[in-house]
Amino acid sequence: MKFGKKATLGLLFSLTLIVAGCGQKSTSDTNASSTSTGNTVSTESEAAKLNVQVSFYPMYEFTKNVAGDLADVHTLVPAGMEPHDWEPTPQDIASIEKADVLVYNGAGMETWMDQVTGSLSNASLIQVEASKGINLLEGGEHDHHHEDSEATEHNHDHVNGATAEEHDHDHAVEVTTEEHDHDHDAEAEEGHGHDHGGLDPHVWLSPALAVKEVRNIEAGLAQAAPEHAEQFKKNADAYVAQLESLDQDFKAAVADSKRKDFITQHAAFGYLAQEYGLKQVPIAGLSPEQEPSAAQMASVIDFAKEHQVKTIFFETLVSSKVSETIASEVGAKTAVLNPIEGLTEKEIAAGMDYISVMRQNLEALKLALNE
């Protein structure tokens, strides 16, 4: 299902006005706490918290670690839902309308973003595109049919052709105005589908690039609440230290591995592979909903046999049937390599987070690369 038609958006936004009105900045519903007598109280510190809406789980994790107790952070995509196929409801649009800050990954991950934000009346909304300034990969660069080609970097700038450095300084944080429409109407009419515009959005799966996303989020929160900029930086520094430690552990783990290639359910691990000198061999494309063709399946099976691949990776939020089929065909086992596009209820109950899931990914890769 595509979100692209203006008429659909217009209806959604009209419903949004009925559901919640055109509120500007407001305190979050979670700011209030109940006393033992059932009365509701709201402290001045709670009322001062930023209302931050984020698109999906990695953005929540990064934002929450930067914001600490200074913001109420809410995720639009529900737990356990695959975000590639998610679209906002009128209630979601109403939540964005009332927010102080909106954090999203960008790079085409949130195909609905431009149309939704272009319809908002909240002119003071701070929009933070976490992937701004990061050199993006074209989706086709992860295709194992092009395994000998050099990955070319694509600077993510759909506004004015600025260099990555300029883009990082000038556009990492944007305030919604009428000029923020980006003139994407033509694109919107055709609809983005779930192909991300040909770009790979999965930058958060490289710990080194996750650091850059965290810094962009820090800048956005500091713009929204400059009086807390020092605390945001302190929080970001502490979280970046964890990410940098994770990055070093990945480098050490793959440095002397027996093999450098791994087969994944969809092409989500291109940035991780590029960062650590590995080669991702995806069964499907950038979206896990894409069904591989018979030719693609045959190609992956041939690759697995030729290179004696003993592990075929699958994911937690989508069916593992295709991975299991290939594993059965080549006599391999299956294992989870988690793209962390969302946590399952089980993972949430177990207290898992981005760092712990990435460490599970690290252990899974270490085993697969040394079989």
Coordinates of C-alpha atoms in Angstrom, one line a residue:
M1 CA 0.0 0.0 0.0
K2 CA 1.4 3.4 -1.0
F3 CA 0.8 6.6 0.9
G4 CA 1.5 8.9 -2.1
K5 CA -1.7 10.5 -3.2
K6 CA -2.5 14.1 -2.2
A7 CA -6.2 13.3 -1.8
T8 CA -5.4 10.6 0.7
L9 CA -3.2 12.9 2.7
G10 CA -5.7 15.7 2.6
L11 CA -8.3 13.4 4.0
L12 CA -6.0 12.2 6.7
F13 CA -5.0 15.7 7.7
S14 CA -8.7 16.8 7.8
L15 CA -9.3 13.9 10.2
T16 CA -6.3 15.0 12.2
L17 CA -7.8 18.4 12.8
I18 CA -11.0 16.8 14.0
V19 CA -9.2 14.3 16.3
A20 CA -6.8 16.8 17.9
G21 CA -7.0 20.2 16.5
C22 CA -4.1 22.3 15.2
G23 CA -2.1 22.5 18.5
Q24 CA 1.3 24.0 18.6
K25 CA 3.8 23.1 21.3
S26 CA 2.3 21.2 24.1
T27 CA 3.3 19.1 27.0
S28 CA 3.1 15.3 26.6
D29 CA 0.2 13.3 28.1
T30 CA 2.9 11.3 30.0
N31 CA 4.1 14.4 31.8
A32 CA 1.4 14.0 34.5
S33 CA 1.7 11.6 37.3
S34 CA -1.0 10.2 39.7
T35 CA -0.9 10.4 43.4
S36 CA -2.1 7.7 45.8
T37 CA -5.4 9.6 46.1
G38 CA -6.0 9.5 42.4
N39 CA -5.4 13.2 41.9
T40 CA -3.2 14.2 38.9
V41 CA -0.3 16.6 39.5
S42 CA 2.1 18.2 37.0
T43 CA 5.4 19.7 38.2
E44 CA 7.1 22.6 36.5
S45 CA 10.0 20.4 35.4
E46 CA 7.7 18.0 33.8
A47 CA 5.8 20.7 32.0
A48 CA 9.1 22.0 30.6
K49 CA 10.0 18.7 28.9
L50 CA 10.3 18.7 25.2
N51 CA 7.6 16.7 23.3
V52 CA 9.7 14.6 20.8
Q53 CA 8.2 12.3 18.2
V54 CA 10.5 9.9 16.5
S55 CA 9.8 7.7 13.5
F56 CA 11.0 4.2 14.5
Y57 CA 13.1 2.3 17.1
P58 CA 16.7 3.3 16.3
M59 CA 15.7 7.0 16.3
Y60 CA 14.0 6.4 19.7
E61 CA 17.1 4.8 21.2
F62 CA 19.4 7.5 20.0
T63 CA 17.1 10.3 20.9
K64 CA 16.3 9.0 24.4
N65 CA 20.0 8.6 25.2
V66 CA 20.7 12.2 24.3
A67 CA 17.5 13.7 25.8
G68 CA 17.6 11.8 29.1
D69 CA 14.9 13.2 31.4
L70 CA 14.6 16.4 29.5
A71 CA 12.1 15.2 26.9
D72 CA 9.2 12.8 26.5
V73 CA 10.2 10.7 23.5
H74 CA 7.5 8.8 21.6
T75 CA 7.9 6.3 18.8
L76 CA 5.4 6.5 15.9
V77 CA 5.9 3.0 14.6
P78 CA 4.6 0.5 17.2
A79 CA 6.8 -2.2 18.7
G80 CA 7.0 -5.3 16.6
M81 CA 5.9 -3.7 13.4
E82 CA 8.2 -3.7 10.3
P83 CA 8.7 0.1 9.6
H84 CA 9.2 -0.2 5.8
D85 CA 5.5 -0.9 5.4
W86 CA 4.1 1.5 8.1
E87 CA 2.1 4.6 7.3
P88 CA 0.8 7.2 9.8
T89 CA -2.8 7.4 11.0
P90 CA -4.6 10.7 11.7
Q91 CA -3.8 10.3 15.3
D92 CA -0.1 10.0 14.5
I93 CA -0.2 13.1 12.4
A94 CA -1.9 14.9 15.2
S95 CA 0.9 13.8 17.5
I96 CA 3.5 15.2 15.1
E97 CA 1.5 18.4 14.8
K98 CA 1.8 19.0 18.6
A99 CA 5.4 18.1 18.9
D100 CA 8.4 20.3 19.6
V101 CA 10.8 18.1 17.7
L102 CA 10.4 15.4 15.1
V103 CA 13.4 13.0 14.6
Y104 CA 13.6 10.7 11.6
N105 CA 16.3 8.7 9.9
G106 CA 15.8 10.1 6.4
A107 CA 17.5 8.7 3.3
G108 CA 14.1 7.5 2.1
M109 CA 13.4 5.3 5.1
E110 CA 10.2 7.2 6.0
T111 CA 8.6 7.4 2.6
W112 CA 5.6 9.3 4.0
M113 CA 7.6 12.1 5.7
D114 CA 7.6 14.9 3.1
Q115 CA 3.9 14.8 2.5
V116 CA 3.1 14.7 6.2
T117 CA 5.4 17.5 7.3
G118 CA 4.4 19.6 4.3
S119 CA 0.8 19.6 5.6
L120 CA 1.6 20.6 9.1
S121 CA 0.7 24.0 10.5
N122 CA 3.2 23.9 13.4
A123 CA 5.7 26.4 12.0
S124 CA 8.1 26.0 15.0
L125 CA 8.5 22.2 14.7
I126 CA 12.2 21.3 14.7
Q127 CA 12.8 18.5 12.2
V128 CA 15.9 16.4 12.6
E129 CA 17.0 14.2 9.8
A130 CA 19.5 12.0 11.5
S131 CA 21.3 10.8 8.4
K132 CA 22.0 14.4 7.1
G133 CA 25.7 14.8 6.1
I134 CA 26.3 11.0 5.8
N135 CA 27.5 9.7 2.5
L136 CA 24.8 7.3 1.4
L137 CA 25.1 4.2 -0.6
E138 CA 22.9 3.5 -3.7
G139 CA 20.7 0.5 -3.1
G140 CA 22.2 -1.4 -6.0
E141 CA 25.6 -1.3 -4.6
H142 CA 24.8 -4.1 -2.1
D143 CA 23.7 -6.5 -4.9
H144 CA 26.0 -9.5 -4.9
H145 CA 25.8 -9.6 -8.7
H146 CA 28.2 -6.6 -8.5
E147 CA 30.5 -8.0 -5.9
D148 CA 33.7 -6.8 -7.5
S149 CA 32.6 -3.2 -8.0
E150 CA 33.7 -0.4 -5.7
A151 CA 31.0 1.1 -3.6
T152 CA 30.4 4.7 -4.7
E153 CA 29.3 7.2 -2.1
H154 CA 26.2 9.2 -2.6
N155 CA 25.9 12.5 -0.7
H156 CA 22.4 12.8 0.6
D157 CA 21.4 16.3 -0.6
H158 CA 18.0 16.7 -2.2
V159 CA 17.9 20.4 -1.7
N160 CA 20.8 22.4 -3.2
G161 CA 23.7 20.2 -4.2
A162 CA 25.8 21.1 -1.1
T163 CA 28.8 18.9 -0.2
A164 CA 28.5 16.5 2.7
E165 CA 30.3 18.9 4.9
E166 CA 28.1 21.8 4.0
H167 CA 25.0 19.7 4.2
D168 CA 26.0 18.6 7.8
H169 CA 26.4 22.2 9.0
D170 CA 23.5 23.8 7.2
H171 CA 20.7 21.2 7.1
A172 CA 21.1 18.7 9.9
V173 CA 18.3 20.5 11.7
E174 CA 15.5 22.1 9.9
V175 CA 12.5 24.2 11.2
T176 CA 9.3 23.6 9.4
T177 CA 8.2 26.5 7.2
E178 CA 6.4 26.8 3.9
E179 CA 9.8 26.7 2.3
H180 CA 10.5 23.3 3.8
D181 CA 8.2 21.6 1.2
H182 CA 11.3 20.7 -0.9
D183 CA 9.0 20.7 -4.0
H184 CA 8.5 17.0 -3.8
D185 CA 4.9 17.2 -5.2
A186 CA 5.9 15.5 -8.4
E187 CA 7.5 12.6 -6.5
A188 CA 4.6 12.4 -4.1
E189 CA 2.1 12.0 -6.9
E190 CA 4.0 9.0 -8.3
G191 CA 4.5 7.6 -4.8
H192 CA 7.7 6.3 -3.3
G193 CA 6.6 2.8 -2.6
H194 CA 9.2 1.2 -0.3
D195 CA 12.3 1.4 -2.5
H196 CA 13.7 4.4 -0.6
G197 CA 14.4 6.3 -3.8
G198 CA 17.3 4.0 -4.7
L199 CA 19.2 4.9 -1.5
D200 CA 20.1 2.6 1.3
P201 CA 18.7 4.1 4.5
H202 CA 20.1 1.6 7.0
V203 CA 23.0 3.8 8.3
W204 CA 22.2 3.0 11.9
L205 CA 23.6 -0.5 11.5
S206 CA 27.1 0.9 11.3
P207 CA 28.1 2.0 14.9
A208 CA 30.4 4.6 13.4
L209 CA 27.6 6.2 11.4
A210 CA 25.3 5.8 14.4
V211 CA 27.6 8.3 16.1
K212 CA 26.9 10.8 13.4
E213 CA 23.2 10.3 13.8
V214 CA 23.4 10.9 17.5
R215 CA 25.3 14.1 17.0
N216 CA 22.7 15.4 14.6
I217 CA 20.0 14.6 17.1
E218 CA 22.0 16.3 19.8
A219 CA 22.1 19.5 17.6
G220 CA 18.3 19.3 17.0
L221 CA 17.5 19.0 20.7
A222 CA 19.9 21.8 21.5
Q223 CA 18.1 24.0 19.0
A224 CA 14.8 23.2 20.6
A225 CA 16.0 23.8 24.1
P226 CA 19.3 25.7 24.1
E227 CA 19.2 26.1 27.8
H228 CA 19.8 22.3 28.1
A229 CA 22.5 22.2 25.3
E230 CA 25.2 21.4 27.8
Q231 CA 23.3 18.4 29.3
F232 CA 22.4 17.1 25.8
K233 CA 26.1 17.2 24.9
K234 CA 27.0 15.4 28.1
N235 CA 24.4 12.7 27.5
A236 CA 25.5 12.3 23.8
D237 CA 29.1 12.0 24.8
A238 CA 28.4 9.2 27.2
Y239 CA 26.3 7.3 24.6
V240 CA 28.9 8.0 21.8
A241 CA 31.5 6.4 24.0
Q242 CA 29.4 3.2 24.0
L243 CA 29.0 3.3 20.3
E244 CA 32.7 3.8 19.8
S245 CA 33.5 0.8 22.0
L246 CA 31.1 -1.2 19.9
D247 CA 32.8 0.0 16.8
Q248 CA 36.2 -1.1 18.0
D249 CA 34.8 -4.5 19.0
F250 CA 33.4 -5.0 15.5
K251 CA 36.8 -4.1 13.9
A252 CA 38.7 -6.5 16.2
A253 CA 36.2 -9.3 15.6
V254 CA 36.3 -9.3 11.8
A255 CA 40.0 -8.4 11.3
D256 CA 41.2 -12.0 11.2
S257 CA 38.0 -13.8 10.3
K258 CA 38.3 -16.8 7.9
R259 CA 35.7 -15.3 5.5
K260 CA 34.4 -11.8 4.6
D261 CA 31.0 -12.6 3.1
F262 CA 27.7 -13.3 4.6
I263 CA 24.2 -13.9 3.3
T264 CA 21.3 -11.8 4.7
Q265 CA 17.6 -11.8 4.2
H266 CA 17.5 -8.3 2.8
A267 CA 20.0 -5.7 1.9
A268 CA 20.1 -4.0 5.3
F269 CA 23.8 -4.4 6.2
G270 CA 25.6 -2.5 3.5
Y271 CA 27.0 0.2 5.7
L272 CA 28.1 -2.3 8.3
A273 CA 29.8 -4.4 5.6
Q274 CA 31.5 -1.3 4.1
E275 CA 32.7 -0.1 7.5
Y276 CA 34.4 -3.4 8.4
G277 CA 35.6 -4.7 5.0
L278 CA 32.9 -7.3 4.6
K279 CA 30.6 -8.3 1.7
Q280 CA 26.9 -8.6 2.2
V281 CA 25.0 -11.0 -0.1
P282 CA 21.3 -10.1 0.2
I283 CA 18.5 -12.5 -0.8
A284 CA 16.1 -9.6 -1.3
G285 CA 16.5 -5.9 -1.9
L286 CA 16.4 -2.9 0.5
S287 CA 12.9 -3.7 1.7
P288 CA 12.2 -7.0 3.4
E289 CA 8.8 -7.1 1.7
Q290 CA 10.4 -7.5 -1.7
E291 CA 10.1 -11.1 -2.8
P292 CA 13.3 -12.4 -4.5
S293 CA 12.8 -13.7 -8.1
A294 CA 13.6 -17.3 -9.0
A295 CA 16.8 -16.0 -10.7
Q296 CA 17.8 -14.2 -7.5
M297 CA 17.2 -17.3 -5.4
A298 CA 19.2 -19.4 -7.8
S299 CA 22.1 -16.9 -7.8
V300 CA 22.2 -16.8 -3.9
I301 CA 22.1 -20.6 -3.8
D302 CA 25.0 -20.8 -6.3
F303 CA 27.0 -18.3 -4.3
A304 CA 26.4 -20.2 -1.1
K305 CA 27.5 -23.5 -2.6
E306 CA 30.5 -22.1 -4.3
H307 CA 31.7 -20.3 -1.2
Q308 CA 30.6 -23.0 1.2
V309 CA 28.4 -20.7 3.2
K310 CA 27.3 -22.5 6.4
T311 CA 24.9 -19.8 7.8
I312 CA 22.0 -18.0 6.2
F313 CA 20.8 -15.1 8.2
F314 CA 17.2 -14.1 8.7
E315 CA 15.4 -11.3 10.7
T316 CA 13.0 -11.0 13.6
L317 CA 10.2 -8.9 12.2
V318 CA 9.6 -10.7 8.9
S319 CA 9.1 -14.3 7.8
S320 CA 12.2 -16.5 7.7
K321 CA 10.7 -18.8 5.0
V322 CA 13.0 -17.7 2.2
S323 CA 16.2 -17.9 4.3
E324 CA 15.1 -21.4 5.5
T325 CA 14.5 -22.5 1.9
I326 CA 18.0 -21.5 0.8
A327 CA 19.6 -23.0 3.9
S328 CA 17.8 -26.3 3.3
E329 CA 19.0 -26.3 -0.4
V330 CA 22.6 -25.7 0.5
G331 CA 22.8 -27.7 3.7
A332 CA 23.4 -24.6 5.9
K333 CA 21.8 -23.5 9.2
T334 CA 19.9 -20.3 9.9
A335 CA 20.6 -17.6 12.4
V336 CA 19.3 -14.1 13.3
L337 CA 21.1 -11.0 12.1
N338 CA 18.9 -8.2 13.4
P339 CA 18.5 -5.0 11.4
I340 CA 17.0 -3.4 14.5
E341 CA 14.2 -1.8 12.6
G342 CA 12.1 -2.5 15.7
L343 CA 12.1 -4.6 18.8
T344 CA 9.8 -7.5 19.4
E345 CA 7.7 -7.7 22.5
K346 CA 10.0 -10.4 23.8
E347 CA 13.1 -8.3 23.3
I348 CA 11.4 -5.4 25.0
A349 CA 10.5 -7.6 28.0
A350 CA 14.1 -8.8 28.1
G351 CA 15.4 -5.3 28.4
M352 CA 17.1 -5.3 25.0
D353 CA 18.3 -2.2 23.4
Y354 CA 20.4 -1.1 20.3
I355 CA 23.7 -1.8 22.0
S356 CA 22.8 -5.2 23.3
V357 CA 21.2 -6.3 20.0
M358 CA 24.2 -5.1 18.0
R359 CA 26.4 -7.2 20.3
Q360 CA 24.2 -10.2 19.5
N361 CA 24.7 -9.4 15.8
L362 CA 28.5 -9.2 16.4
E363 CA 28.5 -12.7 18.0
A364 CA 26.4 -14.1 15.2
L365 CA 28.7 -12.7 12.6
K366 CA 31.8 -13.9 14.4
L367 CA 30.5 -17.5 14.3
A368 CA 29.4 -17.2 10.6
L369 CA 32.6 -15.6 9.4
N370 CA 34.8 -18.3 11.1
E371 CA 33.0 -21.5 10.0

